[in-house]
Amino acid sequence: MGVIQRVVKPRTKRGKRILLKKQPKIVENTKHCVFIPGRKSSLSVSNCMKDLLKLKKPDAVMLTQKNDILPFDDAVQIEKLLQKHDSSLFIFSSHNKKRPNNLVLGRTYDQHILDMFELGIESYKGCSEFKGLSEISAGVKPVLIFLGEQFDSDQQLKRLRNLFVDMFQRQPLKQIRPNGIEHVISITAVDNKILFRSYRTILSKTTLKTPRVELKEVGPSVDFVVRRDHMASPDLFKTACKRPNVKGKKIKSVRRDGFGSKLGRLHMTKQDVNSLQTRKMKGLKKTFAEKKLKRKSDADKNGPVVKKPKVAPATQTKKLKKFSKKGRKLKGGQV
């Protein structure tokens, strides 16, 4: 019988806050990535790891100690490292005679390995080789462009594309200004290779309202080839992508249609339509014959109309004012 692990409850408020941050959330934080150096790595692999770290900062950390890990044979050590740093993404570097210049990209779900892809570096050009432009600012949300029909037809590359989106996406934004689009990452699938390119956007003024956009390559420029992979089953992947239904406080008389539009129902008192003030037009005015006919019909229904006797108005004293022939008021009793 296995030993039951003891549940350690937090003793301080700080420890409680840390555990609450690690719990699952409906709206997840930006995914954190751990860069793990293997037992042996070449210079190009190390430089490529550093350049990818620049693109992922500040949501990434590089481990300094080398780790003797075989991800496809035993991934328990990687899972422990990710759990320690509260991360769900990792990039592992290795180099040997059988598989030189190797990078393993992966992610976890529920603290267990979900997907892993082994990419071999065939050609590499670092950021230091691209001169003339400043480096990309840390934390900038990049524009991801995927080119190639294989990303839609090949199931392996479909999952790899999804992993790249997880790796380089930031917090979702509702609005963004044109100057905020500073970084573009292009990933192309052609001839069984994955071409990774990084560009900086340059906006130049034009006669139109929209500026002219130019792309300048800033690195890194890497040509990958896919070697081994470990993909989750379709059921597990579907479970990992499932979003919980958020049941908020029910609002009366409010619903959403099939297109997501918000509809509301208003409850109002009964209105007397006959008493509404409408626009009076001369063409719609009743004629004398119509008025006479209406009075006759009302008399037939309700009987003859008895006219009330007119009451003489109260006499009012009017002050006489004297005016001259020109219309000017005279003073005193002048005539």
mmCIF file of C-alpha atoms in Angstrom:
data_model
loop_
_atom_site.group_PDB
_atom_site.id
_atom_site.type_symbol
_atom_site.label_atom_id
_atom_site.label_comp_id
_atom_site.label_asym_id
_atom_site.label_seq_id
_atom_site.Cartn_x
_atom_site.Cartn_y
_atom_site.Cartn_z
ATOM 1 C CA MET A 1 0.000 0.000 0.000
ATOM 2 C CA GLY A 2 1.392 3.392 -1.039
ATOM 3 C CA VAL A 3 2.144 6.156 1.417
ATOM 4 C CA ILE A 4 -0.523 8.851 1.491
ATOM 5 C CA GLN A 5 1.060 12.271 1.116
ATOM 6 C CA ARG A 6 0.290 14.694 3.892
ATOM 7 C CA VAL A 7 -1.546 17.867 2.852
ATOM 8 C CA VAL A 8 0.332 20.869 4.208
ATOM 9 C CA LYS A 9 -1.982 23.796 4.907
ATOM 10 C CA PRO A 10 -0.586 27.337 4.671
ATOM 11 C CA ARG A 11 0.251 28.945 8.003
ATOM 12 C CA THR A 12 0.668 32.524 6.784
ATOM 13 C CA LYS A 13 -1.360 34.805 4.535
ATOM 14 C CA ARG A 14 1.526 35.000 2.089
ATOM 15 C CA GLY A 15 1.605 31.196 1.749
ATOM 16 C CA LYS A 16 -2.151 31.174 1.212
ATOM 17 C CA ARG A 17 -1.864 33.765 -1.577
ATOM 18 C CA ILE A 18 0.869 31.727 -3.281
ATOM 19 C CA LEU A 19 -1.287 28.579 -3.238
ATOM 20 C CA LEU A 20 -4.288 30.505 -4.563
ATOM 21 C CA LYS A 21 -2.196 31.761 -7.497
ATOM 22 C CA LYS A 22 -1.259 28.169 -8.381
ATOM 23 C CA GLN A 23 -4.862 26.965 -8.420
ATOM 24 C CA PRO A 24 -6.738 26.650 -11.733
ATOM 25 C CA LYS A 25 -8.434 29.830 -12.946
ATOM 26 C CA ILE A 26 -11.216 30.482 -15.418
ATOM 27 C CA VAL A 27 -9.142 33.254 -17.020
ATOM 28 C CA GLU A 28 -5.582 31.939 -16.920
ATOM 29 C CA ASN A 29 -2.491 34.090 -16.518
ATOM 30 C CA THR A 30 0.162 34.361 -19.207
ATOM 31 C CA LYS A 31 1.852 30.973 -19.557
ATOM 32 C CA HIS A 32 5.328 30.833 -18.062
ATOM 33 C CA CYS A 33 8.182 28.965 -19.776
ATOM 34 C CA VAL A 34 11.278 27.296 -18.285
ATOM 35 C CA PHE A 35 14.426 26.958 -20.424
ATOM 36 C CA ILE A 36 16.247 23.791 -19.324
ATOM 37 C CA PRO A 37 19.827 23.164 -20.525
ATOM 38 C CA GLY A 38 20.688 19.500 -20.991
ATOM 39 C CA ARG A 39 23.819 17.607 -20.034
ATOM 40 C CA LYS A 40 25.556 18.624 -23.257
ATOM 41 C CA SER A 41 24.732 21.322 -25.804
ATOM 42 C CA SER A 42 26.503 23.007 -28.711
ATOM 43 C CA LEU A 43 27.197 26.728 -29.122
ATOM 44 C CA SER A 44 24.431 27.242 -31.692
ATOM 45 C CA VAL A 45 21.858 25.537 -29.443
ATOM 46 C CA SER A 46 22.879 27.668 -26.448
ATOM 47 C CA ASN A 47 22.693 30.900 -28.469
ATOM 48 C CA CYS A 48 19.330 29.882 -29.929
ATOM 49 C CA MET A 49 18.002 29.268 -26.413
ATOM 50 C CA LYS A 50 19.154 32.747 -25.334
ATOM 51 C CA ASP A 51 17.490 34.401 -28.344
ATOM 52 C CA LEU A 52 14.214 32.576 -27.734
ATOM 53 C CA LEU A 53 14.456 33.627 -24.089
ATOM 54 C CA LYS A 54 14.578 37.293 -25.203
ATOM 55 C CA LEU A 55 11.374 36.819 -27.206
ATOM 56 C CA LYS A 56 9.586 35.174 -24.276
ATOM 57 C CA LYS A 57 10.719 37.546 -21.495
ATOM 58 C CA PRO A 58 9.510 38.488 -18.889
ATOM 59 C CA ASP A 59 7.401 35.287 -18.763
ATOM 60 C CA ALA A 60 10.400 32.949 -18.838
ATOM 61 C CA VAL A 61 13.347 31.796 -16.757
ATOM 62 C CA MET A 62 16.634 30.151 -17.762
ATOM 63 C CA LEU A 63 18.092 27.493 -15.486
ATOM 64 C CA THR A 64 21.850 27.731 -15.053
ATOM 65 C CA GLN A 65 22.491 24.177 -13.848
ATOM 66 C CA LYS A 66 22.791 21.411 -16.448
ATOM 67 C CA ASN A 67 20.297 18.567 -16.174
ATOM 68 C CA ASP A 68 20.847 14.961 -17.211
ATOM 69 C CA ILE A 69 17.315 14.345 -18.510
ATOM 70 C CA LEU A 70 15.912 12.229 -21.332
ATOM 71 C CA PRO A 71 12.466 13.803 -21.937
ATOM 72 C CA PHE A 72 11.075 11.037 -24.167
ATOM 73 C CA ASP A 73 12.225 8.281 -21.796
ATOM 74 C CA ASP A 74 11.472 9.797 -18.393
ATOM 75 C CA ALA A 75 9.759 13.185 -18.073
ATOM 76 C CA VAL A 76 9.185 13.082 -14.303
ATOM 77 C CA GLN A 77 12.126 15.418 -13.634
ATOM 78 C CA ILE A 78 10.785 17.973 -16.113
ATOM 79 C CA GLU A 79 7.348 17.834 -14.485
ATOM 80 C CA LYS A 80 8.937 18.493 -11.076
ATOM 81 C CA LEU A 81 10.919 21.459 -12.408
ATOM 82 C CA LEU A 82 7.811 22.976 -14.001
ATOM 83 C CA GLN A 83 5.809 22.464 -10.813
ATOM 84 C CA LYS A 84 8.578 24.136 -8.810
ATOM 85 C CA HIS A 85 8.583 27.244 -11.047
ATOM 86 C CA ASP A 86 4.771 27.256 -11.523
ATOM 87 C CA SER A 87 5.150 26.889 -15.305
ATOM 88 C CA SER A 88 3.360 24.962 -18.007
ATOM 89 C CA LEU A 89 5.824 25.385 -20.926
ATOM 90 C CA PHE A 90 9.426 24.266 -21.331
ATOM 91 C CA ILE A 91 12.254 24.246 -23.877
ATOM 92 C CA PHE A 92 14.973 21.634 -23.362
ATOM 93 C CA SER A 93 18.317 21.727 -25.188
ATOM 94 C CA SER A 94 20.558 18.764 -25.964
ATOM 95 C CA HIS A 95 23.315 17.751 -28.360
ATOM 96 C CA ASN A 96 24.701 14.311 -29.217
ATOM 97 C CA LYS A 97 26.097 12.416 -32.160
ATOM 98 C CA LYS A 98 22.790 10.776 -33.079
ATOM 99 C CA ARG A 99 20.674 13.932 -32.763
ATOM 100 C CA PRO A 100 22.872 17.050 -32.966
ATOM 101 C CA ASN A 101 21.646 20.585 -32.188
ATOM 102 C CA ASN A 102 18.417 19.488 -30.577
ATOM 103 C CA LEU A 103 15.563 21.465 -28.970
ATOM 104 C CA VAL A 104 12.538 19.889 -27.286
ATOM 105 C CA LEU A 105 9.452 22.109 -26.972
ATOM 106 C CA GLY A 106 6.669 20.915 -24.696
ATOM 107 C CA ARG A 107 3.774 21.803 -22.424
ATOM 108 C CA THR A 108 1.921 20.248 -19.514
ATOM 109 C CA TYR A 109 -1.677 19.856 -18.438
ATOM 110 C CA ASP A 110 -2.632 19.104 -14.837
ATOM 111 C CA GLN A 111 1.115 18.965 -14.031
ATOM 112 C CA HIS A 112 1.702 16.125 -16.534
ATOM 113 C CA ILE A 113 3.275 16.190 -19.994
ATOM 114 C CA LEU A 114 0.684 16.906 -22.681
ATOM 115 C CA ASP A 115 2.702 17.469 -25.896
ATOM 116 C CA MET A 116 6.401 17.354 -26.805
ATOM 117 C CA PHE A 117 8.135 18.023 -30.131
ATOM 118 C CA GLU A 118 11.800 17.456 -30.880
ATOM 119 C CA LEU A 119 13.154 20.023 -33.358
ATOM 120 C CA GLY A 120 16.605 19.806 -34.906
ATOM 121 C CA ILE A 121 18.435 23.025 -35.828
ATOM 122 C CA GLU A 122 19.741 22.806 -39.399
ATOM 123 C CA SER A 123 20.723 26.461 -39.825
ATOM 124 C CA TYR A 124 20.822 29.289 -37.328
ATOM 125 C CA LYS A 125 21.463 33.032 -37.498
ATOM 126 C CA GLY A 126 21.410 34.857 -34.173
ATOM 127 C CA CYS A 127 20.093 38.298 -33.253
ATOM 128 C CA SER A 128 23.653 39.642 -32.937
ATOM 129 C CA GLU A 129 24.197 39.100 -36.687
ATOM 130 C CA PHE A 130 21.349 41.484 -37.595
ATOM 131 C CA LYS A 131 22.652 45.010 -37.093
ATOM 132 C CA GLY A 132 21.180 48.437 -37.733
ATOM 133 C CA LEU A 133 17.968 48.029 -35.711
ATOM 134 C CA SER A 134 17.300 48.132 -31.994
ATOM 135 C CA GLU A 135 16.168 45.013 -30.166
ATOM 136 C CA ILE A 136 12.520 44.145 -29.575
ATOM 137 C CA SER A 137 11.169 45.520 -26.299
ATOM 138 C CA ALA A 138 10.523 42.955 -23.583
ATOM 139 C CA GLY A 139 6.901 41.945 -23.082
ATOM 140 C CA VAL A 140 5.702 43.098 -26.524
ATOM 141 C CA LYS A 141 2.773 41.078 -27.878
ATOM 142 C CA PRO A 142 3.931 39.613 -31.221
ATOM 143 C CA VAL A 143 1.889 39.029 -34.355
ATOM 144 C CA LEU A 144 2.065 35.309 -35.248
ATOM 145 C CA ILE A 145 1.880 34.399 -38.946
ATOM 146 C CA PHE A 146 1.710 30.732 -40.023
ATOM 147 C CA LEU A 147 2.361 29.983 -43.700
ATOM 148 C CA GLY A 148 2.073 26.658 -45.494
ATOM 149 C CA GLU A 149 -0.684 24.191 -46.323
ATOM 150 C CA GLN A 150 0.899 21.517 -44.131
ATOM 151 C CA PHE A 151 -0.264 23.369 -41.006
ATOM 152 C CA ASP A 152 -3.841 22.547 -42.079
ATOM 153 C CA SER A 153 -3.397 19.069 -43.558
ATOM 154 C CA ASP A 154 -0.813 17.407 -41.272
ATOM 155 C CA GLN A 155 -2.088 16.499 -37.789
ATOM 156 C CA GLN A 156 1.422 16.683 -36.315
ATOM 157 C CA LEU A 157 2.026 20.218 -37.617
ATOM 158 C CA LYS A 158 -1.458 21.271 -36.497
ATOM 159 C CA ARG A 159 -0.538 20.398 -32.930
ATOM 160 C CA LEU A 160 2.894 22.044 -33.328
ATOM 161 C CA ARG A 161 1.236 25.256 -34.530
ATOM 162 C CA ASN A 162 -0.983 25.201 -31.447
ATOM 163 C CA LEU A 163 2.115 24.784 -29.272
ATOM 164 C CA PHE A 164 3.821 27.785 -30.912
ATOM 165 C CA VAL A 165 0.729 29.896 -30.193
ATOM 166 C CA ASP A 166 0.840 28.807 -26.544
ATOM 167 C CA MET A 167 4.551 29.581 -26.412
ATOM 168 C CA PHE A 168 4.529 33.169 -27.726
ATOM 169 C CA GLN A 169 1.093 34.556 -26.944
ATOM 170 C CA ARG A 170 0.534 37.151 -24.226
ATOM 171 C CA GLN A 171 -2.512 38.414 -22.383
ATOM 172 C CA PRO A 172 -5.517 38.930 -24.726
ATOM 173 C CA LEU A 173 -6.190 42.568 -25.630
ATOM 174 C CA LYS A 174 -9.433 44.236 -26.688
ATOM 175 C CA GLN A 175 -7.762 47.130 -28.497
ATOM 176 C CA ILE A 176 -4.260 47.895 -29.707
ATOM 177 C CA ARG A 177 -2.746 50.999 -31.271
ATOM 178 C CA PRO A 178 -0.702 50.755 -34.521
ATOM 179 C CA ASN A 179 2.537 51.711 -32.758
ATOM 180 C CA GLY A 180 2.007 48.789 -30.376
ATOM 181 C CA ILE A 181 2.432 46.300 -33.247
ATOM 182 C CA GLU A 182 6.213 46.148 -33.040
ATOM 183 C CA HIS A 183 7.105 42.473 -33.448
ATOM 184 C CA VAL A 184 6.094 39.902 -36.094
ATOM 185 C CA ILE A 185 6.971 36.195 -35.910
ATOM 186 C CA SER A 186 6.623 34.238 -39.154
ATOM 187 C CA ILE A 187 6.587 30.413 -39.060
ATOM 188 C CA THR A 188 6.562 28.658 -42.434
ATOM 189 C CA ALA A 189 6.165 24.944 -43.184
ATOM 190 C CA VAL A 190 7.851 23.993 -46.467
ATOM 191 C CA ASP A 191 9.749 20.901 -47.673
ATOM 192 C CA ASN A 192 9.431 19.112 -44.301
ATOM 193 C CA LYS A 193 11.099 22.066 -42.573
ATOM 194 C CA ILE A 194 9.892 24.737 -40.156
ATOM 195 C CA LEU A 195 11.314 28.176 -40.984
ATOM 196 C CA PHE A 196 11.262 30.486 -37.959
ATOM 197 C CA ARG A 197 11.759 34.206 -38.712
ATOM 198 C CA SER A 198 11.448 37.315 -36.540
ATOM 199 C CA TYR A 199 10.741 40.811 -37.900
ATOM 200 C CA ARG A 200 10.424 44.332 -36.563
ATOM 201 C CA THR A 201 7.715 46.617 -37.973
ATOM 202 C CA ILE A 202 8.620 50.105 -39.226
ATOM 203 C CA LEU A 203 5.737 52.546 -39.790
ATOM 204 C CA SER A 204 6.296 55.315 -42.352
ATOM 205 C CA LYS A 205 3.976 58.237 -43.093
ATOM 206 C CA THR A 206 1.819 58.267 -46.219
ATOM 207 C CA THR A 207 -0.835 60.525 -47.713
ATOM 208 C CA LEU A 208 -3.501 58.192 -46.316
ATOM 209 C CA LYS A 209 -4.570 57.823 -42.702
ATOM 210 C CA THR A 210 -3.049 54.346 -42.423
ATOM 211 C CA PRO A 211 0.771 54.289 -42.336
ATOM 212 C CA ARG A 212 2.947 52.176 -44.615
ATOM 213 C CA VAL A 213 4.273 49.055 -42.879
ATOM 214 C CA GLU A 214 7.739 47.676 -43.575
ATOM 215 C CA LEU A 215 9.277 44.532 -42.074
ATOM 216 C CA LYS A 216 12.966 44.332 -41.174
ATOM 217 C CA GLU A 217 14.422 41.011 -40.026
ATOM 218 C CA VAL A 218 15.958 41.232 -36.555
ATOM 219 C CA GLY A 219 16.500 37.564 -35.728
ATOM 220 C CA PRO A 220 16.675 34.896 -34.669
ATOM 221 C CA SER A 221 16.456 33.084 -38.004
ATOM 222 C CA VAL A 222 16.230 29.313 -37.535
ATOM 223 C CA ASP A 223 15.482 26.385 -39.843
ATOM 224 C CA PHE A 224 13.998 23.501 -37.860
ATOM 225 C CA VAL A 225 13.326 19.917 -38.845
ATOM 226 C CA VAL A 226 10.801 17.860 -36.864
ATOM 227 C CA ARG A 227 12.272 14.670 -35.406
ATOM 228 C CA ARG A 228 10.361 12.924 -32.599
ATOM 229 C CA ASP A 229 7.047 13.864 -31.026
ATOM 230 C CA HIS A 230 4.822 12.883 -28.125
ATOM 231 C CA MET A 231 1.227 14.025 -28.660
ATOM 232 C CA ALA A 232 -1.696 13.647 -26.299
ATOM 233 C CA SER A 233 -4.685 11.541 -27.298
ATOM 234 C CA PRO A 234 -7.617 13.400 -28.909
ATOM 235 C CA ASP A 235 -9.782 12.907 -25.801
ATOM 236 C CA LEU A 236 -7.104 14.252 -23.453
ATOM 237 C CA PHE A 237 -6.375 17.181 -25.764
ATOM 238 C CA LYS A 238 -10.090 17.988 -25.946
ATOM 239 C CA THR A 239 -10.294 17.914 -22.148
ATOM 240 C CA ALA A 240 -7.270 20.223 -21.885
ATOM 241 C CA CYS A 241 -8.834 22.741 -24.288
ATOM 242 C CA LYS A 242 -12.270 22.671 -22.663
ATOM 243 C CA ARG A 243 -13.356 25.919 -21.056
ATOM 244 C CA PRO A 244 -15.664 25.832 -18.043
ATOM 245 C CA ASN A 245 -19.041 27.509 -18.296
ATOM 246 C CA VAL A 246 -19.030 30.623 -16.160
ATOM 247 C CA LYS A 247 -22.369 30.837 -14.360
ATOM 248 C CA GLY A 248 -22.706 34.389 -13.185
ATOM 249 C CA LYS A 249 -25.560 35.997 -11.329
ATOM 250 C CA LYS A 250 -28.796 35.532 -13.249
ATOM 251 C CA ILE A 251 -30.245 38.774 -14.596
ATOM 252 C CA LYS A 252 -33.979 38.834 -15.155
ATOM 253 C CA SER A 253 -35.425 39.538 -18.614
ATOM 254 C CA VAL A 254 -31.964 39.380 -20.272
ATOM 255 C CA ARG A 255 -30.862 36.677 -22.704
ATOM 256 C CA ARG A 256 -28.496 36.127 -25.620
ATOM 257 C CA ASP A 257 -29.430 34.895 -29.078
ATOM 258 C CA GLY A 258 -27.523 32.438 -31.259
ATOM 259 C CA PHE A 259 -25.142 35.161 -32.491
ATOM 260 C CA GLY A 260 -24.187 36.265 -28.974
ATOM 261 C CA SER A 261 -26.159 39.525 -29.093
ATOM 262 C CA LYS A 262 -27.604 40.683 -25.783
ATOM 263 C CA LEU A 263 -31.391 41.024 -25.771
ATOM 264 C CA GLY A 264 -33.587 42.483 -23.034
ATOM 265 C CA ARG A 265 -37.311 42.552 -22.277
ATOM 266 C CA LEU A 266 -38.964 45.695 -20.904
ATOM 267 C CA HIS A 267 -42.213 45.528 -18.925
ATOM 268 C CA MET A 268 -44.339 48.690 -19.316
ATOM 269 C CA THR A 269 -47.838 49.797 -18.302
ATOM 270 C CA LYS A 270 -50.659 49.739 -20.833
ATOM 271 C CA GLN A 271 -50.659 52.845 -22.988
ATOM 272 C CA ASP A 272 -53.725 54.680 -24.294
ATOM 273 C CA VAL A 273 -52.942 55.034 -27.964
ATOM 274 C CA ASN A 274 -55.875 57.370 -28.562
ATOM 275 C CA SER A 275 -54.401 59.986 -26.229
ATOM 276 C CA LEU A 276 -51.026 60.108 -27.962
ATOM 277 C CA GLN A 277 -50.034 63.489 -29.330
ATOM 278 C CA THR A 278 -49.561 63.017 -33.048
ATOM 279 C CA ARG A 279 -48.413 65.420 -35.682
ATOM 280 C CA LYS A 280 -51.281 67.613 -36.866
ATOM 281 C CA MET A 281 -51.357 68.140 -40.628
ATOM 282 C CA LYS A 282 -53.716 70.304 -42.588
ATOM 283 C CA GLY A 283 -54.416 67.528 -45.043
ATOM 284 C CA LEU A 284 -55.589 65.219 -42.241
ATOM 285 C CA LYS A 285 -57.962 67.800 -40.746
ATOM 286 C CA LYS A 286 -61.642 66.741 -40.765
ATOM 287 C CA THR A 287 -64.008 68.620 -43.020
ATOM 288 C CA PHE A 288 -67.216 70.279 -41.861
ATOM 289 C CA ALA A 289 -69.322 67.437 -43.309
ATOM 290 C CA GLU A 290 -67.262 64.823 -41.415
ATOM 291 C CA LYS A 291 -67.599 66.751 -38.152
ATOM 292 C CA LYS A 292 -71.380 67.038 -38.677
ATOM 293 C CA LEU A 293 -71.661 63.313 -39.388
ATOM 294 C CA LYS A 294 -69.673 62.478 -36.240
ATOM 295 C CA ARG A 295 -71.907 64.692 -34.068
ATOM 296 C CA LYS A 296 -74.952 62.962 -35.521
ATOM 297 C CA SER A 297 -73.540 59.482 -34.800
ATOM 298 C CA ASP A 298 -72.625 60.498 -31.245
ATOM 299 C CA ALA A 299 -76.144 61.830 -30.724
ATOM 300 C CA ASP A 300 -77.648 58.544 -31.902
ATOM 301 C CA LYS A 301 -75.481 56.575 -29.458
ATOM 302 C CA ASN A 302 -75.566 58.826 -26.409
ATOM 303 C CA GLY A 303 -78.740 60.848 -27.027
ATOM 304 C CA PRO A 304 -79.068 64.515 -27.946
ATOM 305 C CA VAL A 305 -76.386 66.810 -26.626
ATOM 306 C CA VAL A 306 -77.748 69.386 -24.183
ATOM 307 C CA LYS A 307 -75.990 72.664 -24.557
ATOM 308 C CA LYS A 308 -75.084 74.435 -21.349
ATOM 309 C CA PRO A 309 -76.316 78.027 -21.003
ATOM 310 C CA LYS A 310 -73.665 80.590 -21.450
ATOM 311 C CA VAL A 311 -72.790 82.589 -18.353
ATOM 312 C CA ALA A 312 -72.128 86.271 -18.823
ATOM 313 C CA PRO A 313 -68.528 87.054 -17.956
ATOM 314 C CA ALA A 314 -67.840 89.266 -14.986
ATOM 315 C CA THR A 315 -67.496 92.933 -15.861
ATOM 316 C CA GLN A 316 -63.964 94.160 -15.754
ATOM 317 C CA THR A 317 -62.921 97.741 -15.428
ATOM 318 C CA LYS A 318 -60.519 98.759 -18.095
ATOM 319 C CA LYS A 319 -58.203 101.670 -17.728
ATOM 320 C CA LEU A 320 -58.506 104.047 -20.616
ATOM 321 C CA LYS A 321 -55.271 105.200 -22.085
ATOM 322 C CA LYS A 322 -55.016 108.292 -24.180
ATOM 323 C CA PHE A 323 -52.866 108.293 -27.258
ATOM 324 C CA SER A 324 -52.030 110.994 -29.766
ATOM 325 C CA LYS A 325 -52.576 110.646 -33.467
ATOM 326 C CA LYS A 326 -49.023 109.429 -33.879
ATOM 327 C CA GLY A 327 -49.578 106.663 -31.335
ATOM 328 C CA ARG A 328 -47.653 108.229 -28.488
ATOM 329 C CA LYS A 329 -49.035 108.088 -24.972
ATOM 330 C CA LEU A 330 -50.032 111.495 -23.602
ATOM 331 C CA LYS A 331 -49.175 112.697 -20.142
ATOM 332 C CA GLY A 332 -51.870 113.541 -17.658
ATOM 333 C CA GLY A 333 -55.132 114.513 -19.241
ATOM 334 C CA GLN A 334 -53.826 115.886 -22.540
ATOM 335 C CA VAL A 335 -56.027 115.245 -25.544
#
